[in-house]
């Protein structure tokens, strides 16, 4: 049984107070790439926080923050020109609020400019006295998630049109999920109805896709690497240079830790990023994993016969992802707190998936089920994708709107989360530029699927496994998140590379547009900068595709100006996937 990570905003208040606040990505109209400064001070000591909090109350009609609300800062971002952005979660009448997050934007003199808010309405409940007992709520949650319920916590659920008093319950050992199955279930405290039932961990493959693959009898046999040659290691240094023979990316360099005559698969140059062996168990915490050591500083042999080969892929994938975020945006770690990330390979028994768990800051890699997936799911873009879920959790915390009984997630904010994970997962490949894993706009191409990839950004509908869509329609409001992710992934590809036929890195692309327009791309680096800035400054937990259009336009304006080619191309790229101001839902304006 694993202890679940909490994907809702309710528990983040206490966690943030303990962890402090980090600074975000910076940018000006003249910048071509955005970078983050070092972490800022704690909320209580940071003047932008005090100014933003005061502005939130002073501009209550715009921000929706009332006298019964208290705000807790989770992120402080100060641009080079002095513009400030402070992200808050809130409590109402002493109760954590789900869907109550917001970002206050201030100018260089700390004057209020604007707000980005998740709840469209004032958060207000008439009573904090529930009709259901905590025990009754826990029982309903356990039944809904088919598992064992923990304690029930009173919260205010503001994600729907009308805020409701509710219980939030953590359920473990859910039979509806793979690999231990944890869920966060929210139960209406008056009616007992289940308001949401969300898996605790972000997985690469949806339950529906796994079921479809098994039904087809498709057997995956990914290409493996070759055995490593003996490297020369240096003695006497804490940080040592080793060599790993991976399953998927060939022979790669690894930074390891030397203690005496032994080496550990821990990278002291990247915040002590470490990979451990879960030993086929569903461990509750990273510390329970077995440290991976060597006396030679040579790791793996390129085959699954050596348990360390999968660890080489995992460690390389994580460090490559951390390097991408640092050198591209100046982001120091998944939470921008300077810490590395962890991985547990050989997680669980016949687990055919890979997961990101924010609870322990861990990547969890299954070995496959031996039928559909015959190799550990430790490929590079899977790692980049999953770690980006960690970045999203640490920033906008985008949430699905509903989850069905089989664990499939639905809704535009969840689809946007999956899309951003694909966008930056592919970016990790371009950043690493590994000849054994050539960069491209395909996701999961090394998994050996019959369709040659899992998803792709240029024409998402070529993915027949998940039924991914190219364009927005009102049906996207309740589309499975992996299928719906194609909308914003397609918009990003068009922004970066443009429409029509082209060959990039040996891969043929032919990206269509909804309106028949021709889009000329602005380049991957600028597109990355715009989407990253939009995520960190202008997205919140309920951001949908029309909100994302506005967020990326604001980011492009910040970076390049409202009259720039980049700004106009952002607008064209969204129109090319049928996301426009004209067809925005009425509530969005």
Coordinates of C-alpha atoms in Angstrom, one line a residue:
X1 CA 0.0 0.0 0.0
X2 CA 1.3 3.4 -1.0
X3 CA 0.6 6.6 0.8
X4 CA -1.2 8.8 -1.8
X5 CA -0.1 12.2 -2.9
X6 CA -2.8 14.8 -2.6
X7 CA -3.6 16.3 -6.0
X8 CA -6.2 18.7 -4.6
X9 CA -5.5 22.1 -3.3
X10 CA -6.8 21.5 0.2
X11 CA -3.7 20.0 1.7
X12 CA -1.3 22.3 0.0
X13 CA -1.8 25.1 2.5
X14 CA 0.1 23.3 5.3
X15 CA 2.7 21.9 2.9
X16 CA 3.4 25.3 1.4
X17 CA 3.8 27.0 4.8
X18 CA 6.5 24.5 5.6
X19 CA 8.3 24.5 2.3
X20 CA 8.3 28.3 1.6
X21 CA 7.8 30.0 -1.7
X22 CA 10.0 29.8 -4.8
X23 CA 10.5 32.4 -7.5
X24 CA 9.2 31.9 -11.0
X25 CA 10.2 32.4 -14.6
X26 CA 11.1 35.9 -15.6
X27 CA 10.6 37.7 -18.9
X28 CA 10.3 41.0 -20.8
X29 CA 9.0 42.1 -24.1
X30 CA 12.4 41.8 -25.6
X31 CA 13.2 38.3 -24.3
X32 CA 13.4 35.3 -26.5
X33 CA 13.8 32.7 -23.7
X34 CA 12.5 33.0 -20.1
X35 CA 14.5 32.1 -17.1
X36 CA 13.8 31.8 -13.4
X37 CA 15.8 33.6 -10.7
X38 CA 16.8 31.9 -7.5
X39 CA 14.1 30.9 -4.9
X40 CA 12.6 33.9 -3.1
X41 CA 12.1 34.2 0.6
X42 CA 9.3 32.7 2.6
X43 CA 5.7 34.1 2.2
X44 CA 5.9 36.0 5.6
X45 CA 9.1 37.7 4.6
X46 CA 8.3 38.4 0.9
X47 CA 6.9 41.9 0.3
X48 CA 5.2 40.9 -3.0
X49 CA 3.1 38.4 -1.0
X50 CA 1.9 41.1 1.4
X51 CA 1.2 43.5 -1.4
X52 CA -0.6 40.9 -3.5
X53 CA -2.7 39.7 -0.5
X54 CA -3.7 43.3 0.3
X55 CA -4.6 43.8 -3.4
X56 CA -6.7 40.7 -3.4
X57 CA -8.9 42.0 -0.6
X58 CA -9.0 45.6 -1.9
X59 CA -10.1 44.4 -5.4
X60 CA -12.6 41.8 -4.1
X61 CA -15.1 42.4 -6.9
X62 CA -12.4 41.3 -9.4
X63 CA -10.6 38.7 -7.4
X64 CA -13.5 37.1 -5.6
X65 CA -11.7 37.1 -2.3
X66 CA -14.0 37.9 0.6
X67 CA -13.5 38.9 4.3
X68 CA -14.0 35.2 5.4
X69 CA -11.2 34.1 3.2
X70 CA -7.5 33.7 4.1
X71 CA -4.8 33.4 1.4
X72 CA -1.6 31.3 1.5
X73 CA 1.1 32.0 -1.1
X74 CA 2.5 29.1 -3.0
X75 CA 4.6 30.8 -5.6
X76 CA 6.2 34.3 -6.0
X77 CA 7.4 35.3 -9.5
X78 CA 9.2 38.6 -10.1
X79 CA 10.1 39.5 -13.7
X80 CA 13.3 41.5 -14.6
X81 CA 11.1 44.6 -15.2
X82 CA 9.8 44.2 -11.6
X83 CA 6.3 42.9 -12.5
X84 CA 5.2 40.5 -9.8
X85 CA 2.9 37.5 -9.8
X86 CA 1.8 35.8 -6.6
X87 CA 0.0 32.5 -6.6
X88 CA -2.4 31.8 -3.7
X89 CA -4.6 29.0 -2.4
X90 CA -7.2 29.9 0.2
X91 CA -9.3 28.9 3.1
X92 CA -12.9 30.0 3.7
X93 CA -14.2 30.2 7.2
X94 CA -11.2 28.1 8.2
X95 CA -11.7 25.4 5.7
X96 CA -9.5 24.6 2.7
X97 CA -11.1 25.6 -0.6
X98 CA -10.9 23.3 -3.6
X99 CA -10.8 25.4 -6.8
X100 CA -10.1 28.5 -4.9
X101 CA -6.6 29.2 -6.2
X102 CA -5.7 32.5 -7.9
X103 CA -2.7 34.5 -9.2
X104 CA -2.5 38.2 -8.4
X105 CA -0.5 40.3 -10.9
X106 CA 1.2 43.5 -9.7
X107 CA 3.3 46.1 -11.5
X108 CA 6.9 47.0 -10.5
X109 CA 5.6 49.3 -7.8
X110 CA 3.4 46.6 -6.3
X111 CA 0.2 48.2 -7.7
X112 CA -2.6 45.8 -8.6
X113 CA -2.9 45.0 -12.3
X114 CA -5.0 41.9 -12.8
X115 CA -6.0 38.5 -11.5
X116 CA -6.1 35.0 -12.8
X117 CA -8.7 33.0 -10.8
X118 CA -10.1 29.5 -10.9
X119 CA -13.4 30.1 -9.2
X120 CA -15.7 32.4 -11.3
X121 CA -17.9 33.1 -8.3
X122 CA -17.5 34.4 -4.7
X123 CA -16.6 31.6 -2.4
X124 CA -19.4 31.4 0.2
X125 CA -21.1 28.6 2.2
X126 CA -23.9 29.4 4.5
X127 CA -22.9 26.8 7.2
X128 CA -19.8 24.8 8.1
X129 CA -21.9 22.2 10.0
X130 CA -22.2 19.1 7.8
X131 CA -25.3 16.9 7.7
X132 CA -23.1 13.8 7.1
X133 CA -20.7 12.6 9.7
X134 CA -17.0 12.1 8.8
X135 CA -17.5 8.4 9.2
X136 CA -20.4 8.4 6.7
X137 CA -18.4 10.4 4.2
X138 CA -15.5 8.0 4.6
X139 CA -17.7 5.0 3.9
X140 CA -19.1 6.6 0.8
X141 CA -15.6 7.5 -0.4
X142 CA -14.4 3.9 0.2
X143 CA -17.3 2.5 -1.8
X144 CA -16.8 5.0 -4.7
X145 CA -13.1 4.3 -5.0
X146 CA -13.3 0.6 -4.0
X147 CA -10.6 0.9 -1.4
X148 CA -9.7 1.7 2.2
X149 CA -10.7 5.2 3.4
X150 CA -8.6 7.4 5.6
X151 CA -9.9 10.3 7.7
X152 CA -12.4 12.7 6.2
X153 CA -11.5 16.4 6.2
X154 CA -14.1 19.2 5.8
X155 CA -13.4 21.5 2.8
X156 CA -15.3 23.9 0.6
X157 CA -15.6 22.7 -3.0
X158 CA -15.7 25.7 -5.2
X159 CA -15.0 24.0 -8.5
X160 CA -18.6 24.0 -9.6
X161 CA -20.9 26.9 -10.1
X162 CA -22.2 26.8 -6.5
X163 CA -19.6 26.3 -3.7
X164 CA -20.5 23.4 -1.4
X165 CA -19.5 22.1 2.0
X166 CA -17.8 18.8 1.4
X167 CA -15.5 16.1 2.8
X168 CA -12.2 15.2 1.2
X169 CA -11.1 11.6 1.8
X170 CA -7.9 9.8 0.9
X171 CA -8.6 6.2 -0.3
X172 CA -5.8 3.7 -0.6
X173 CA -5.7 0.2 -2.2
X174 CA -8.4 1.2 -4.8
X175 CA -9.3 -1.7 -7.0
X176 CA -10.2 0.8 -9.7
X177 CA -6.6 1.7 -10.2
X178 CA -3.3 -0.1 -11.1
X179 CA -0.3 -0.3 -8.7
X180 CA -1.8 0.1 -5.3
X181 CA -4.6 2.5 -6.4
X182 CA -4.9 5.7 -4.4
X183 CA -7.7 8.2 -4.9
X184 CA -8.8 11.6 -3.6
X185 CA -12.6 11.5 -3.2
X186 CA -14.7 14.5 -2.4
X187 CA -18.2 13.9 -1.0
X188 CA -20.9 16.5 -0.6
X189 CA -21.4 17.0 3.2
X190 CA -25.1 17.6 2.8
X191 CA -26.3 15.0 0.2
X192 CA -23.5 12.4 0.3
X193 CA -23.1 12.5 -3.5
X194 CA -19.5 12.0 -4.8
X195 CA -18.3 15.3 -6.3
X196 CA -15.0 14.0 -7.6
X197 CA -12.9 10.8 -7.5
X198 CA -9.4 11.5 -8.7
X199 CA -6.4 9.2 -8.9
X200 CA -3.5 10.3 -6.7
X201 CA -0.8 9.6 -9.2
X202 CA -0.4 10.8 -12.8
X203 CA 0.1 7.8 -15.1
X204 CA 1.4 7.7 -18.6
X205 CA -1.1 5.3 -20.0
X206 CA -4.8 5.6 -19.4
X207 CA -6.8 2.5 -18.1
X208 CA -8.7 2.5 -21.4
X209 CA -5.6 2.3 -23.5
X210 CA -4.1 -0.5 -21.4
X211 CA -7.4 -2.4 -21.8
X212 CA -7.5 -1.9 -25.5
X213 CA -3.9 -3.1 -25.9
X214 CA -4.5 -6.2 -23.9
X215 CA -7.7 -6.9 -25.9
X216 CA -5.7 -6.6 -29.1
X217 CA -3.0 -9.0 -27.8
X218 CA -0.4 -6.5 -28.8
X219 CA 3.0 -7.4 -27.5
X220 CA 5.6 -4.6 -27.1
X221 CA 9.2 -5.3 -27.7
X222 CA 11.2 -2.0 -27.5
X223 CA 14.6 -1.7 -28.9
X224 CA 17.3 -2.1 -26.3
X225 CA 20.7 -0.6 -26.0
X226 CA 24.1 -2.3 -26.0
X227 CA 26.4 -3.2 -23.2
X228 CA 28.7 -0.6 -21.8
X229 CA 32.4 -0.4 -22.3
X230 CA 34.6 -0.1 -19.2
X231 CA 35.0 3.6 -18.3
X232 CA 37.9 5.2 -16.4
X233 CA 36.8 6.5 -13.1
X234 CA 38.4 9.1 -10.9
X235 CA 39.1 8.5 -7.2
X236 CA 38.9 10.9 -4.3
X237 CA 36.0 13.0 -5.5
X238 CA 32.5 13.0 -4.0
X239 CA 31.0 13.5 -7.5
X240 CA 32.3 10.8 -9.8
X241 CA 31.8 10.2 -13.6
X242 CA 30.4 6.8 -14.4
X243 CA 28.9 5.1 -17.5
X244 CA 25.6 3.4 -17.9
X245 CA 24.4 0.8 -20.4
X246 CA 20.6 1.5 -20.8
X247 CA 17.7 -0.3 -22.3
X248 CA 16.7 2.5 -24.6
X249 CA 19.3 5.2 -25.1
X250 CA 22.6 3.3 -25.5
X251 CA 25.6 4.0 -23.4
X252 CA 25.3 7.3 -21.4
X253 CA 27.4 9.2 -18.9
X254 CA 26.2 9.3 -15.3
X255 CA 27.2 11.5 -12.4
X256 CA 27.4 9.4 -9.3
X257 CA 28.4 9.6 -5.7
X258 CA 31.6 8.0 -4.5
X259 CA 32.0 6.9 -0.9
X260 CA 35.2 5.1 -0.1
X261 CA 35.5 2.4 -2.8
X262 CA 31.8 2.3 -3.6
X263 CA 29.6 4.3 -5.9
X264 CA 25.9 5.1 -5.5
X265 CA 23.5 5.9 -8.3
X266 CA 22.9 9.4 -6.9
X267 CA 23.8 12.6 -8.6
X268 CA 25.3 15.2 -6.2
X269 CA 25.5 17.7 -9.1
X270 CA 21.8 17.7 -9.6
X271 CA 20.3 18.0 -6.1
X272 CA 21.1 14.4 -5.1
X273 CA 18.8 13.0 -7.8
X274 CA 18.7 9.3 -7.1
X275 CA 17.3 6.1 -8.5
X276 CA 16.6 3.1 -6.2
X277 CA 15.2 -0.4 -6.7
X278 CA 11.7 -1.0 -5.3
X279 CA 12.3 -4.8 -5.5
X280 CA 8.9 -5.5 -7.0
X281 CA 7.0 -4.0 -4.1
X282 CA 4.6 -1.0 -4.0
X283 CA 6.7 0.9 -1.5
X284 CA 5.2 3.8 0.5
X285 CA 8.2 6.0 0.4
X286 CA 11.4 6.4 -1.5
X287 CA 13.6 5.8 1.5
X288 CA 12.4 2.2 1.6
X289 CA 13.9 1.5 -1.8
X290 CA 17.2 -0.3 -2.1
X291 CA 20.1 2.0 -3.0
X292 CA 21.9 0.9 -6.2
X293 CA 25.6 0.7 -5.8
X294 CA 28.7 -0.4 -7.7
X295 CA 32.4 -0.9 -7.1
X296 CA 33.3 -0.1 -10.7
X297 CA 31.0 2.9 -11.5
X298 CA 29.7 0.9 -14.5
X299 CA 26.0 0.5 -14.5
X300 CA 23.8 -2.0 -16.3
X301 CA 24.5 -4.1 -19.4
X302 CA 21.8 -2.9 -21.8
X303 CA 19.4 -5.8 -21.1
X304 CA 16.6 -6.6 -18.6
X305 CA 18.7 -9.5 -17.3
X306 CA 20.6 -6.8 -15.3
X307 CA 18.2 -5.0 -12.9
X308 CA 20.4 -1.9 -13.1
X309 CA 19.8 -1.3 -16.8
X310 CA 16.4 0.1 -16.2
X311 CA 17.8 2.3 -13.4
X312 CA 20.3 3.7 -15.9
X313 CA 17.4 4.8 -18.2
X314 CA 15.5 6.3 -15.2
X315 CA 18.4 8.2 -13.9
X316 CA 19.4 9.5 -17.3
X317 CA 15.8 10.5 -18.1
X318 CA 15.4 12.4 -14.8
X319 CA 18.7 14.3 -15.1
X320 CA 18.0 15.1 -18.7
X321 CA 14.6 16.5 -17.7
X322 CA 16.1 18.6 -14.8
X323 CA 18.8 19.9 -17.2
X324 CA 16.2 20.9 -19.8
X325 CA 14.2 22.9 -17.2
X326 CA 17.3 24.5 -15.8
X327 CA 19.0 25.5 -19.0
X328 CA 15.8 26.6 -20.8
X329 CA 14.0 28.4 -18.0
X330 CA 16.4 28.5 -15.1
X331 CA 14.0 26.3 -13.1
X332 CA 15.9 24.6 -10.3
X333 CA 14.2 21.3 -9.8
X334 CA 10.6 20.2 -10.3
X335 CA 9.4 22.5 -7.5
X336 CA 12.0 25.1 -8.3
X337 CA 13.5 24.6 -4.8
X338 CA 16.9 23.3 -5.8
X339 CA 16.1 19.7 -4.9
X340 CA 16.6 16.8 -7.2
X341 CA 14.1 14.1 -8.0
X342 CA 13.8 10.5 -7.1
X343 CA 12.9 7.3 -9.0
X344 CA 11.9 3.8 -8.0
X345 CA 12.4 1.2 -10.7
X346 CA 10.9 -2.3 -10.6
X347 CA 7.9 -0.9 -8.8
X348 CA 5.1 -3.3 -8.0
X349 CA 4.3 -6.7 -9.5
X350 CA 3.7 -6.7 -13.3
X351 CA 2.8 -3.0 -13.4
X352 CA 2.4 -1.9 -17.0
X353 CA 2.7 1.8 -16.5
X354 CA 4.9 4.7 -15.2
X355 CA 3.7 7.3 -12.7
X356 CA 4.7 10.6 -11.2
X357 CA 3.9 10.9 -7.4
X358 CA 4.1 14.4 -6.0
X359 CA 3.8 12.9 -2.5
X360 CA 7.3 11.7 -2.5
X361 CA 8.7 13.6 -5.5
X362 CA 9.2 10.2 -7.2
X363 CA 9.0 8.6 -10.5
X364 CA 7.6 5.1 -10.2
X365 CA 8.4 2.7 -13.0
X366 CA 6.7 -0.6 -13.5
X367 CA 8.4 -3.5 -15.2
X368 CA 5.5 -4.2 -17.5
X369 CA 2.9 -7.0 -17.3
X370 CA 5.0 -9.4 -19.4
X371 CA 2.3 -9.6 -22.0
X372 CA 1.4 -6.2 -23.4
X373 CA 4.5 -4.5 -22.0
X374 CA 7.5 -6.6 -21.9
X375 CA 10.1 -4.0 -20.8
X376 CA 10.2 -1.4 -17.9
X377 CA 8.5 1.8 -19.0
X378 CA 11.7 3.9 -18.5
X379 CA 11.9 5.6 -21.9
X380 CA 13.1 9.3 -22.1
X381 CA 9.9 11.0 -23.2
X382 CA 7.8 9.1 -20.6
X383 CA 10.1 10.5 -17.9
X384 CA 10.0 14.0 -19.4
X385 CA 6.2 13.7 -19.6
X386 CA 5.7 12.4 -16.0
X387 CA 8.1 14.9 -14.4
X388 CA 6.3 17.7 -16.2
X389 CA 3.2 16.6 -14.3
X390 CA 5.2 17.4 -11.2
X391 CA 6.0 20.9 -12.6
X392 CA 2.3 21.4 -13.3
X393 CA 1.4 20.1 -9.8
X394 CA 3.8 22.7 -8.4
X395 CA 2.3 25.5 -10.4
X396 CA -1.2 25.6 -11.9
X397 CA -2.2 22.2 -10.4
X398 CA -4.6 21.5 -13.3
X399 CA -7.3 19.0 -12.4
X400 CA -9.6 16.7 -14.3
X401 CA -13.3 17.5 -14.0
X402 CA -14.5 13.9 -13.4
X403 CA -13.2 10.3 -13.3
X404 CA -15.2 7.2 -14.3
X405 CA -15.3 3.9 -12.5
X406 CA -12.4 2.5 -14.4
X407 CA -10.1 5.4 -13.6
X408 CA -10.4 7.3 -16.9
X409 CA -10.2 11.1 -16.4
X410 CA -12.2 13.6 -18.3
X411 CA -12.3 17.4 -18.8
X412 CA -10.4 20.2 -20.4
X413 CA -8.1 21.2 -17.4
X414 CA -7.0 17.6 -17.1
X415 CA -6.5 17.4 -20.9
X416 CA -4.4 20.5 -20.8
X417 CA -2.3 18.9 -18.1
X418 CA -1.6 15.9 -20.3
X419 CA -0.9 18.2 -23.2
X420 CA 1.7 20.2 -21.3
X421 CA 3.3 17.0 -20.2
X422 CA 3.6 15.9 -23.9
X423 CA 4.8 19.3 -25.0
X424 CA 7.6 19.5 -22.5
X425 CA 8.3 15.7 -22.7
X426 CA 9.1 16.1 -26.3
X427 CA 11.1 19.2 -25.5
X428 CA 13.3 17.1 -23.2
X429 CA 14.1 14.9 -26.1
X430 CA 15.1 17.9 -28.2
X431 CA 17.2 19.2 -25.3
X432 CA 19.0 15.8 -24.7
X433 CA 19.5 15.3 -28.5
X434 CA 20.6 11.7 -27.9
X435 CA 21.5 9.9 -31.2
X436 CA 20.0 6.7 -29.8
X437 CA 16.7 8.5 -29.0
X438 CA 16.4 11.1 -31.8
X439 CA 14.2 14.1 -30.8
X440 CA 10.8 14.4 -32.4
X441 CA 7.2 15.4 -31.8
X442 CA 6.1 11.8 -31.2
X443 CA 5.4 10.5 -27.7
X444 CA 6.2 6.9 -26.7
X445 CA 7.7 6.0 -30.1
X446 CA 10.2 3.7 -28.4
X447 CA 7.5 1.6 -26.7
X448 CA 7.2 -0.5 -29.8
X449 CA 3.5 0.1 -30.4
X450 CA 2.1 -1.1 -33.8
X451 CA 1.0 2.5 -34.7
X452 CA 4.7 3.5 -34.0
X453 CA 3.9 6.0 -31.3
X454 CA 1.4 6.6 -28.5
X455 CA 0.6 10.2 -29.3
X456 CA 1.9 12.9 -31.6
X457 CA 1.7 16.7 -31.6
X458 CA 1.5 17.6 -35.3
X459 CA -1.7 15.6 -36.2
X460 CA -3.0 14.1 -32.9
X461 CA -5.8 12.2 -34.6
X462 CA -3.3 9.8 -36.1
X463 CA -3.3 8.2 -32.6
X464 CA -6.1 5.6 -33.0
X465 CA -5.4 4.0 -29.6
X466 CA -6.7 6.9 -27.5
X467 CA -8.9 8.5 -30.2
X468 CA -7.0 11.8 -29.8
X469 CA -8.6 14.8 -31.4
X470 CA -7.1 17.6 -33.6
X471 CA -9.6 20.4 -32.9
X472 CA -11.8 21.9 -30.2
X473 CA -15.5 21.4 -30.1
X474 CA -18.0 21.6 -27.1
X475 CA -17.5 17.8 -26.7
X476 CA -14.0 18.6 -25.3
X477 CA -15.7 19.6 -22.0
X478 CA -16.1 15.9 -21.2
X479 CA -13.5 14.2 -23.4
X480 CA -11.0 11.7 -21.9
X481 CA -7.9 13.7 -21.0
X482 CA -5.4 11.9 -23.2
X483 CA -7.7 12.2 -26.2
X484 CA -8.5 15.8 -25.5
X485 CA -4.8 16.7 -25.0
X486 CA -4.4 16.8 -28.8
X487 CA -6.2 20.2 -29.0
X488 CA -3.5 22.2 -27.2
X489 CA -0.7 20.0 -28.3
X490 CA -1.7 20.7 -31.9
X491 CA -1.8 24.4 -31.2
X492 CA 1.7 24.3 -29.7
X493 CA 3.1 22.3 -32.7
X494 CA 1.6 24.9 -35.1
X495 CA 3.1 27.7 -33.0
X496 CA 6.5 26.1 -33.0
X497 CA 6.7 24.6 -36.5
X498 CA 3.8 25.8 -38.5
X499 CA 1.3 23.9 -40.7
X500 CA 1.7 21.7 -43.7
X501 CA 4.3 19.2 -44.8
X502 CA 7.9 19.1 -43.4
X503 CA 10.6 16.8 -42.3
X504 CA 12.2 17.4 -38.9
X505 CA 14.9 15.1 -37.7
X506 CA 14.0 12.5 -40.3
X507 CA 10.3 12.4 -39.3
X508 CA 7.7 13.4 -41.8
X509 CA 5.0 15.8 -40.5
X510 CA 1.9 17.2 -42.2
X511 CA -0.1 19.4 -39.8
X512 CA -3.6 20.5 -40.8
X513 CA -5.6 23.4 -39.6
X514 CA -9.3 23.7 -38.8
X515 CA -9.9 26.9 -40.7
X516 CA -7.7 26.0 -43.7
X517 CA -5.2 28.7 -42.8
X518 CA -1.5 28.5 -43.2
X519 CA 0.5 29.0 -40.0
X520 CA 4.2 29.9 -40.1
X521 CA 5.9 28.7 -36.9
X522 CA 8.0 31.0 -34.7
X523 CA 10.4 28.2 -33.6
X524 CA 10.5 25.7 -30.7
X525 CA 12.4 27.9 -28.3
X526 CA 10.0 30.8 -28.4
X527 CA 7.0 28.5 -28.3
X528 CA 8.4 26.8 -25.2
X529 CA 9.0 30.1 -23.5
X530 CA 5.4 31.2 -24.2
X531 CA 3.8 28.0 -22.9
X532 CA 6.0 27.8 -19.9
X533 CA 5.3 31.4 -18.9
X534 CA 1.6 30.8 -19.5
X535 CA 1.7 27.8 -17.2
X536 CA 3.6 29.4 -14.4
X537 CA 1.8 32.8 -14.4
X538 CA -1.5 32.6 -16.1
X539 CA -3.0 29.2 -15.5
X540 CA -4.9 27.9 -12.5
X541 CA -6.4 24.6 -11.5
X542 CA -9.6 25.1 -13.7
X543 CA -7.9 26.5 -16.8
X544 CA -9.6 25.2 -20.0
X545 CA -8.6 25.6 -23.6
X546 CA -10.1 29.0 -24.1
X547 CA -8.4 30.1 -20.8
X548 CA -5.1 28.6 -22.1
X549 CA -5.5 30.7 -25.3
X550 CA -5.8 33.8 -23.2
X551 CA -2.9 32.7 -21.0
X552 CA -0.5 32.1 -23.9
X553 CA -1.5 35.4 -25.5
X554 CA -0.7 37.2 -22.2
X555 CA 2.6 35.4 -22.1
X556 CA 3.4 36.3 -25.7
X557 CA 2.5 39.9 -25.0
X558 CA 4.8 40.0 -21.9
X559 CA 7.7 38.4 -23.8
X560 CA 7.4 39.9 -27.3
X561 CA 4.8 42.6 -27.3
X562 CA 1.1 42.8 -28.4
X563 CA 2.0 43.8 -31.9
X564 CA 4.7 41.1 -32.4
X565 CA 4.7 38.3 -34.9
X566 CA 4.9 35.9 -31.9
X567 CA 1.6 37.3 -30.4
X568 CA -0.2 37.1 -33.7
X569 CA 1.0 33.6 -34.3
X570 CA -0.2 32.4 -30.9
X571 CA -3.7 33.7 -31.9
X572 CA -3.5 32.0 -35.3
X573 CA -2.4 28.7 -33.8
X574 CA -5.4 28.6 -31.5
X575 CA -7.8 29.6 -34.3
X576 CA -6.2 26.8 -36.3
X577 CA -7.5 24.3 -33.7
X578 CA -10.9 26.0 -33.4
X579 CA -10.2 27.8 -30.1
X580 CA -11.2 31.5 -30.6
X581 CA -12.7 34.4 -28.7
X582 CA -15.9 34.0 -30.8
X583 CA -16.6 30.4 -29.7
X584 CA -15.6 30.8 -26.1
X585 CA -18.3 29.6 -23.6
X586 CA -20.5 32.4 -22.5
X587 CA -19.2 32.3 -18.9
X588 CA -15.7 32.9 -20.3
X589 CA -16.6 36.1 -22.1

